[in-house]
Amino acid sequence: MGKARKNRVRASRADPIARASKPPSDPELAKLRESKILPILKDLKNPEAKSRTQAAGAIANIVQDAKTRKLLLREQVVHIVLTETLTDNSIDSRAAGWEILKVLAEEEEADFCVHLYRLDILTAIEHAAKAILDTLTSTEPVFSKLTKAQQRIVWEISSSLLALLNLLGMAREEITTTIVANQTIVRFLFRLAASESTPQEIYEETLSCLTTLSEDNLELGQAMTNDQETRCYDVLLKLASGSGPRSVMACGVLHNVFSSLQWLDHSPGKDGACDAVLIGTLTRALEHVPSASAVANGNANQGAVVQLALEILASIGADLQETLEKGNRSQPKEEEWNGLEDKPEGDDAMDVDGASNAGDGNDEDKEDDEEDDDMDEDEEDDDDDIADLEADMEKVTGADDPFDSGDLDDLPTLGAFIQQAIPQLVRLSNIQIDGEENLAIQSNALTALNNIAWTVSCIDFSESENSNIYDAWYPAAKKIWVKAITPIVEADNADLDLATQIASLAWAIARSLGANVPLTPGQHRKFIALYQAAKNQPKPEEGKEVDPLQGLGVKCVGILGSLARDTAPIDLNREIGVFLITLLQSCEQDKTIPPADVVEAVNQIFDIYGDEATENDKEVFWKEGFHKHLEEFLPKLRALAKGIDKRAQGELRDKADEAVLNLVRFLKYKKTHAPKEGKQKKEERVLNEKAMAMR
C-alpha cells in the first residue's frame, strides 16, 4: 500500500536582489567592504536628504575604481540606485544616481547594459527625459529662471542619459528598437540636437547618440525627416554644410539616415539629398591634422574630429557598393570566375560534394580514373561541346569593349569622393608618424581608400556604359598607387598590420587597372617578398577568430595575379606565373603555405590564362608547361580541399571544392584550345617518336 503524500508548504521566496551578499574571501577586499562600501551604502539609504546626496556623490566619484566597483555591484548598488536614488526628492541625488549608472555602463561589458535593460532602465530614462523636456520647452521660461547651479545639474543629468542611451543602443539591436519606439526619448534627442542653446559637450553627446541609434534604422530615419516639432533634420542638414566638430558629427547622423532611407545617387531624397552633399564638409575636416606636440598641449579634439571624418568617409565608400548595384553599374568581380557552367549531363558533369567527401578508397580511385578518361577523350569532343566551352569562357573573361569618355553626373557621390576626398586621403596615408594619434589617422585614411577602391573594383568595366567611371577613376587610382602604395611598399616596413592594409588597397587598385597599374621596375618582386614574410607571421591568439580568406598571403597572391592579367608584359607574366605554379607545387611539402593561399593562386591562374587569345597564353602558359604542372597538381588540390573542416571553415571549404571543379574543367578547356603544332614541328616530333621506338 502506497504511503500517503504529505502536504508541502512552500516557503516564501526571498528577493534575490535584496539578499545580503557574502563578504569576499580576499582580506583586502573584505577590509575595503567593511571600512568604505557598507558605510557609504548605509548613508545612501539615510532618511536625511543631505546624507543621501553626499553618499550618492561619493559613490559616483569612487565607482571608476575596479575593486570598489566590483564590491558595489556585489552589494546590489544598481538595485538601490534604481529603486531609491533615482526617485529621490533631491535633484542632486538623482543626478548622482544617473552618474553612477553611466560610469558602471562605461566600465562594464555590454552585458551590463542588457542587465539594465531587463531591469526596465528605459522607463526611468523616459521619466527623466520628460522632466528635462518640460523644463526646456515650457511656455513659461522655467529653465532661464533656474540658477546656474540648477541649470548645470539639468545638463549633467542630460549627459548621463545620453551616455546611457548610446551604450544601450550599442549593446543589442533589440534595445535600439525599443529606444526608437519611445516617442518621449526620441523627442528628447531631437530637441537637444535642434536647439542652439544646447552646450557644446551635450550637443556632441547628442549627435553621437543619434549616430549610434540611426545606423540601419529606418524607423528613426523616418521619424527625423517627418519631425515638424523641432525640424531636427533641417537643422542637421544646414549644420552639415558648415565646418567644425558639430558639422562633422551631423554628417555622421545624416549618412546613416540617407542609408536607412535608401537616399542614394539614383534615388536621392529631399532636395536631392544623398551622401554627395556630405563629402565636401568631411574633406575640409581633413585639412588640419594636429601634430603630436599639439595633441600633448590639449588639442586632441581636432584629431578626434579628423578621425571621425575619416570613419564616415570609409562608411560612405563601403556603402557606395549598394548605390552601384541598385543602379546596375556593378558586377562583383568575386563572381568573375564562377567556373565553366555546371552541366548535369555528359562528360563535363562532376559531383563536387562527392569529390570532396571522404569515402571508400576504391570509389576515389574510380573517380580519378574517370576524370583521367575525360582528359584522354577531350580531342573527341564534338563541335557543340567546344562551342559550349567557348561560351562559358566568354562569360568568365568578358568582352574587350572600347571605353567612351564621360562624366559622373549620374553618380555624384562617387564623383565627389574621387575629386575631393581622395587627394586628402592620399596625403594622410603618408602622414608623418609622430604619435599614436597620427598612426590612427594613417590607418583610418587607408581604410577609407581601401573601401572606395574595392567598391570601384567591383564595377564591370567591360561594359561600355561604365567607361565614364573608368575615365574618372583611372587618374585617381594611379595617384593612390604612386603616392600611397609605392612609398610604403618601397620602404620595406616591418609593420605587418600596415602591410596588410596596403596589400588590400593594392589588390583593389590592381583589380580595376590590371596591366595599367603604374608599376616601378621590379615592384612586383616586393609583393613576392611580402608574401614570403606573410608565411612567417605569428599564429593568431588562441580563441581569436581570423578569416583565412583575408590573410596577407591571399592579398599578395591576388595583387600578383591582377598584375599579370590581360596585356601584362610577357616577362612579368612569366615571373608571376612561375611564382604561382611553384606555390602550388610546394604546398604539399611546405606546411607554412595556408590552404587559402593555394585556393587564391588557383583562381588567379584561371583569370590570367583563361583567354587563349592573349599572347601570354602561348608564350608562357604552354611554353612553360603550366598545363602539365596543373594536371599533376589536381590530386593535391583535391586532397587539400578534403582536409578543410567544413564546420570550422565553411567558406574556405566551399571555395576549395569550387576550385577543384573549375580546375578539372579549366584543364579540359585549355587542352581543347592548345596551340596547334606547325607542320615542320609535327614531322620532327613524329621522327623522334619513331627513333625512340626503334631503340
GROMACS .gro file of N, CA and C in nm, residues 424-507:
model
  252
  424GLN      N    1   4.300   6.424  -5.030
  424GLN     CA    2   4.329   6.439  -4.887
  424GLN      C    3   4.360   6.304  -4.822
  425LEU      N    4   4.290   6.199  -4.863
  425LEU     CA    5   4.314   6.067  -4.807
  425LEU      C    6   4.454   6.017  -4.844
  426VAL      N    7   4.495   6.044  -4.967
  426VAL     CA    8   4.630   6.004  -5.009
  426VAL      C    9   4.735   6.079  -4.926
  427ARG      N   10   4.710   6.206  -4.903
  427ARG     CA   11   4.805   6.285  -4.822
  427ARG      C   12   4.816   6.227  -4.681
  428LEU      N   13   4.704   6.193  -4.621
  428LEU     CA   14   4.706   6.142  -4.483
  428LEU      C   15   4.761   6.000  -4.475
  429SER      N   16   4.758   5.927  -4.586
  429SER     CA   17   4.815   5.792  -4.583
  429SER      C   18   4.966   5.795  -4.570
  430ASN      N   19   5.026   5.911  -4.600
  430ASN     CA   20   5.170   5.927  -4.586
  430ASN      C   21   5.205   6.030  -4.479
  431ILE      N   22   5.115   6.048  -4.383
  431ILE     CA   23   5.138   6.145  -4.278
  431ILE      C   24   5.260   6.106  -4.194
  432GLN      N   25   5.332   6.205  -4.147
  432GLN     CA   26   5.447   6.178  -4.062
  432GLN      C   27   5.399   6.122  -3.929
  433ILE      N   28   5.446   6.003  -3.896
  433ILE     CA   29   5.401   5.935  -3.774
  433ILE      C   30   5.484   5.986  -3.656
  434ASP      N   31   5.424   6.082  -3.581
  434ASP     CA   32   5.495   6.136  -3.465
  434ASP      C   33   5.414   6.114  -3.337
  435GLY      N   34   5.327   6.013  -3.339
  435GLY     CA   35   5.248   5.983  -3.221
  435GLY      C   36   5.137   5.886  -3.254
  436GLU      N   37   5.073   5.833  -3.150
  436GLU     CA   38   4.964   5.737  -3.168
  436GLU      C   39   4.848   5.797  -3.247
  437GLU      N   40   4.825   5.928  -3.227
  437GLU     CA   41   4.714   5.995  -3.295
  437GLU      C   42   4.731   5.988  -3.446
  438ASN      N   43   4.851   6.021  -3.495
  438ASN     CA   44   4.875   6.020  -3.639
  438ASN      C   45   4.880   5.878  -3.694
  439LEU      N   46   4.923   5.783  -3.614
  439LEU     CA   47   4.921   5.644  -3.658
  439LEU      C   48   4.778   5.599  -3.684
  440ALA      N   49   4.687   5.638  -3.596
  440ALA     CA   50   4.545   5.605  -3.614
  440ALA      C   51   4.488   5.677  -3.735
  441ILE      N   52   4.529   5.801  -3.756
  441ILE     CA   53   4.481   5.878  -3.872
  441ILE      C   54   4.526   5.811  -4.001
  442GLN      N   55   4.652   5.768  -4.007
  442GLN     CA   56   4.702   5.699  -4.126
  442GLN      C   57   4.622   5.572  -4.152
  443SER      N   58   4.598   5.496  -4.047
  443SER     CA   59   4.523   5.371  -4.062
  443SER      C   60   4.381   5.396  -4.112
  444ASN      N   61   4.315   5.498  -4.056
  444ASN     CA   62   4.178   5.528  -4.099
  444ASN      C   63   4.174   5.583  -4.242
  445ALA      N   64   4.277   5.658  -4.281
  445ALA     CA   65   4.283   5.709  -4.419
  445ALA      C   66   4.298   5.593  -4.517
  446LEU      N   67   4.382   5.496  -4.483
  446LEU     CA   68   4.399   5.379  -4.570
  446LEU      C   69   4.270   5.297  -4.576
  447THR      N   70   4.199   5.288  -4.465
  447THR     CA   71   4.072   5.216  -4.465
  447THR      C   72   3.971   5.282  -4.559
  448ALA      N   73   3.964   5.415  -4.555
  448ALA     CA   74   3.872   5.486  -4.644
  448ALA      C   75   3.910   5.465  -4.790
  449LEU      N   76   4.040   5.474  -4.821
  449LEU     CA   77   4.086   5.450  -4.958
  449LEU      C   78   4.056   5.306  -4.999
  450ASN      N   79   4.078   5.214  -4.908
  450ASN     CA   80   4.054   5.073  -4.936
  450ASN      C   81   3.907   5.048  -4.970
  451ASN      N   82   3.817   5.108  -4.892
  451ASN     CA   83   3.674   5.086  -4.916
  451ASN      C   84   3.629   5.137  -5.051
  452ILE      N   85   3.673   5.258  -5.087
  452ILE     CA   86   3.631   5.312  -5.216
  452ILE      C   87   3.696   5.236  -5.331
  453ALA      N   88   3.822   5.193  -5.312
  453ALA     CA   89   3.891   5.120  -5.418
  453ALA      C   90   3.826   4.984  -5.443
  454TRP      N   91   3.785   4.916  -5.337
  454TRP     CA   92   3.718   4.787  -5.356
  454TRP      C   93   3.580   4.805  -5.417
  455THR      N   94   3.512   4.913  -5.380
  455THR     CA   95   3.382   4.939  -5.442
  455THR      C   96   3.397   4.957  -5.593
  456VAL      N   97   3.494   5.037  -5.634
  456VAL     CA   98   3.515   5.061  -5.778
  456VAL      C   99   3.564   4.934  -5.847
  457SER      N  100   3.644   4.853  -5.777
  457SER     CA  101   3.699   4.733  -5.839
  457SER      C  102   3.589   4.632  -5.874
  458CYS      N  103   3.471   4.648  -5.816
  458CYS     CA  104   3.360   4.557  -5.844
  458CYS      C  105   3.276   4.602  -5.963
  459ILE      N  106   3.313   4.715  -6.024
  459ILE     CA  107   3.241   4.763  -6.142
  459ILE      C  108   3.289   4.686  -6.264
  460ASP      N  109   3.196   4.648  -6.347
  460ASP     CA  110   3.230   4.574  -6.468
  460ASP      C  111   3.270   4.673  -6.577
  461PHE      N  112   3.401   4.692  -6.593
  461PHE     CA  113   3.449   4.790  -6.691
  461PHE      C  114   3.448   4.738  -6.834
  462SER      N  115   3.409   4.612  -6.852
  462SER     CA  116   3.393   4.563  -6.989
  462SER      C  117   3.265   4.617  -7.052
  463GLU      N  118   3.174   4.672  -6.967
  463GLU     CA  119   3.052   4.733  -7.017
  463GLU      C  120   3.080   4.878  -7.055
  464SER      N  121   3.046   4.915  -7.177
  464SER     CA  122   3.077   5.049  -7.227
  464SER      C  123   3.008   5.159  -7.147
  465GLU      N  124   2.894   5.126  -7.083
  465GLU     CA  125   2.823   5.229  -7.006
  465GLU      C  126   2.901   5.271  -6.882
  466ASN      N  127   3.001   5.191  -6.844
  466ASN     CA  128   3.082   5.225  -6.728
  466ASN      C  129   3.214   5.293  -6.764
  467SER      N  130   3.230   5.326  -6.891
  467SER     CA  131   3.357   5.386  -6.935
  467SER      C  132   3.381   5.521  -6.868
  468ASN      N  133   3.274   5.596  -6.841
  468ASN     CA  134   3.293   5.726  -6.777
  468ASN      C  135   3.348   5.710  -6.636
  469ILE      N  136   3.308   5.603  -6.568
  469ILE     CA  137   3.361   5.578  -6.434
  469ILE      C  138   3.510   5.547  -6.443
  470TYR      N  139   3.547   5.462  -6.539
  470TYR     CA  140   3.689   5.427  -6.553
  470TYR      C  141   3.772   5.551  -6.585
  471ASP      N  142   3.721   5.635  -6.674
  471ASP     CA  143   3.795   5.756  -6.711
  471ASP      C  144   3.818   5.847  -6.591
  472ALA      N  145   3.719   5.854  -6.502
  472ALA     CA  146   3.734   5.938  -6.382
  472ALA      C  147   3.821   5.869  -6.278
  473TRP      N  148   3.811   5.737  -6.269
  473TRP     CA  149   3.882   5.662  -6.167
  473TRP      C  150   4.030   5.643  -6.198
  474TYR      N  151   4.063   5.627  -6.325
  474TYR     CA  152   4.200   5.591  -6.363
  474TYR      C  153   4.305   5.687  -6.308
  475PRO      N  154   4.293   5.818  -6.328
  475PRO     CA  155   4.396   5.907  -6.272
  475PRO      C  156   4.400   5.905  -6.120
  476ALA      N  157   4.283   5.891  -6.055
  476ALA     CA  158   4.281   5.885  -5.909
  476ALA      C  159   4.347   5.756  -5.860
  477ALA      N  160   4.320   5.646  -5.928
  477ALA     CA  161   4.379   5.518  -5.889
  477ALA      C  162   4.531   5.519  -5.908
  478LYS      N  163   4.575   5.581  -6.017
  478LYS     CA  164   4.720   5.593  -6.039
  478LYS      C  165   4.785   5.673  -5.927
  479LYS      N  166   4.718   5.780  -5.885
  479LYS     CA  167   4.773   5.863  -5.777
  479LYS      C  168   4.779   5.784  -5.647
  480ILE      N  169   4.677   5.705  -5.619
  480ILE     CA  170   4.677   5.622  -5.498
  480ILE      C  171   4.795   5.526  -5.502
  481TRP      N  172   4.818   5.465  -5.617
  481TRP     CA  173   4.928   5.368  -5.628
  481TRP      C  174   5.063   5.438  -5.609
  482VAL      N  175   5.081   5.549  -5.678
  482VAL     CA  176   5.212   5.616  -5.678
  482VAL      C  177   5.239   5.684  -5.544
  483LYS      N  178   5.138   5.751  -5.488
  483LYS     CA  179   5.158   5.835  -5.369
  483LYS      C  180   5.131   5.764  -5.237
  484ALA      N  181   5.047   5.662  -5.239
  484ALA     CA  182   5.011   5.596  -5.113
  484ALA      C  183   5.071   5.457  -5.101
  485ILE      N  184   5.062   5.378  -5.208
  485ILE     CA  185   5.107   5.239  -5.201
  485ILE      C  186   5.257   5.226  -5.217
  486THR      N  187   5.311   5.286  -5.324
  486THR     CA  188   5.454   5.268  -5.355
  486THR      C  189   5.546   5.313  -5.242
  487PRO      N  190   5.528   5.431  -5.181
  487PRO     CA  191   5.621   5.471  -5.074
  487PRO      C  192   5.627   5.372  -4.958
  488ILE      N  193   5.513   5.316  -4.921
  488ILE     CA  194   5.512   5.222  -4.808
  488ILE      C  195   5.571   5.088  -4.849
  489VAL      N  196   5.539   5.043  -4.970
  489VAL     CA  197   5.593   4.915  -5.018
  489VAL      C  198   5.744   4.924  -5.034
  490GLU      N  199   5.791   5.034  -5.091
  490GLU     CA  200   5.935   5.050  -5.114
  490GLU      C  201   6.013   5.066  -4.984
  491ALA      N  202   5.945   5.109  -4.879
  491ALA     CA  203   6.013   5.131  -4.751
  491ALA      C  204   6.040   5.001  -4.677
  492ASP      N  205   5.983   4.889  -4.724
  492ASP     CA  206   6.002   4.759  -4.658
  492ASP      C  207   5.971   4.767  -4.509
  493ASN      N  208   5.858   4.827  -4.478
  493ASN     CA  209   5.818   4.845  -4.338
  493ASN      C  210   5.794   4.709  -4.272
  494ALA      N  211   5.842   4.696  -4.150
  494ALA     CA  212   5.828   4.568  -4.079
  494ALA      C  213   5.692   4.553  -4.012
  495ASP      N  214   5.610   4.656  -4.019
  495ASP     CA  215   5.477   4.652  -3.957
  495ASP      C  216   5.383   4.572  -4.046
  496LEU      N  217   5.351   4.448  -4.005
  496LEU     CA  218   5.267   4.362  -4.088
  496LEU      C  219   5.122   4.407  -4.091
  497ASP      N  220   5.077   4.477  -3.987
  497ASP     CA  221   4.940   4.531  -3.988
  497ASP      C  222   4.927   4.635  -4.098
  498LEU      N  223   5.027   4.725  -4.106
  498LEU     CA  224   5.027   4.825  -4.213
  498LEU      C  225   5.042   4.758  -4.348
  499ALA      N  226   5.126   4.656  -4.356
  499ALA     CA  227   5.146   4.584  -4.482
  499ALA      C  228   5.015   4.520  -4.529
  500THR      N  229   4.938   4.467  -4.435
  500THR     CA  230   4.810   4.405  -4.471
  500THR      C  231   4.713   4.508  -4.527
  501GLN      N  232   4.710   4.626  -4.466
  501GLN     CA  233   4.623   4.733  -4.518
  501GLN      C  234   4.665   4.774  -4.658
  502ILE      N  235   4.796   4.792  -4.678
  502ILE     CA  236   4.847   4.834  -4.808
  502ILE      C  237   4.822   4.726  -4.913
  503ALA      N  238   4.840   4.599  -4.874
  503ALA     CA  239   4.818   4.490  -4.969
  503ALA      C  240   4.672   4.485  -5.013
  504SER      N  241   4.580   4.507  -4.920
  504SER     CA  242   4.438   4.507  -4.955
  504SER      C  243   4.408   4.620  -5.053
  505LEU      N  244   4.462   4.739  -5.027
  505LEU     CA  245   4.442   4.854  -5.116
  505LEU      C  246   4.505   4.827  -5.252
  506ALA      N  247   4.626   4.772  -5.253
  506ALA     CA  248   4.694   4.745  -5.380
  506ALA      C  249   4.617   4.643  -5.463
  507TRP      N  250   4.560   4.544  -5.397
  507TRP     CA  251   4.483   4.443  -5.469
  507TRP      C  252   4.361   4.506  -5.536
   0.00000   0.00000   0.00000
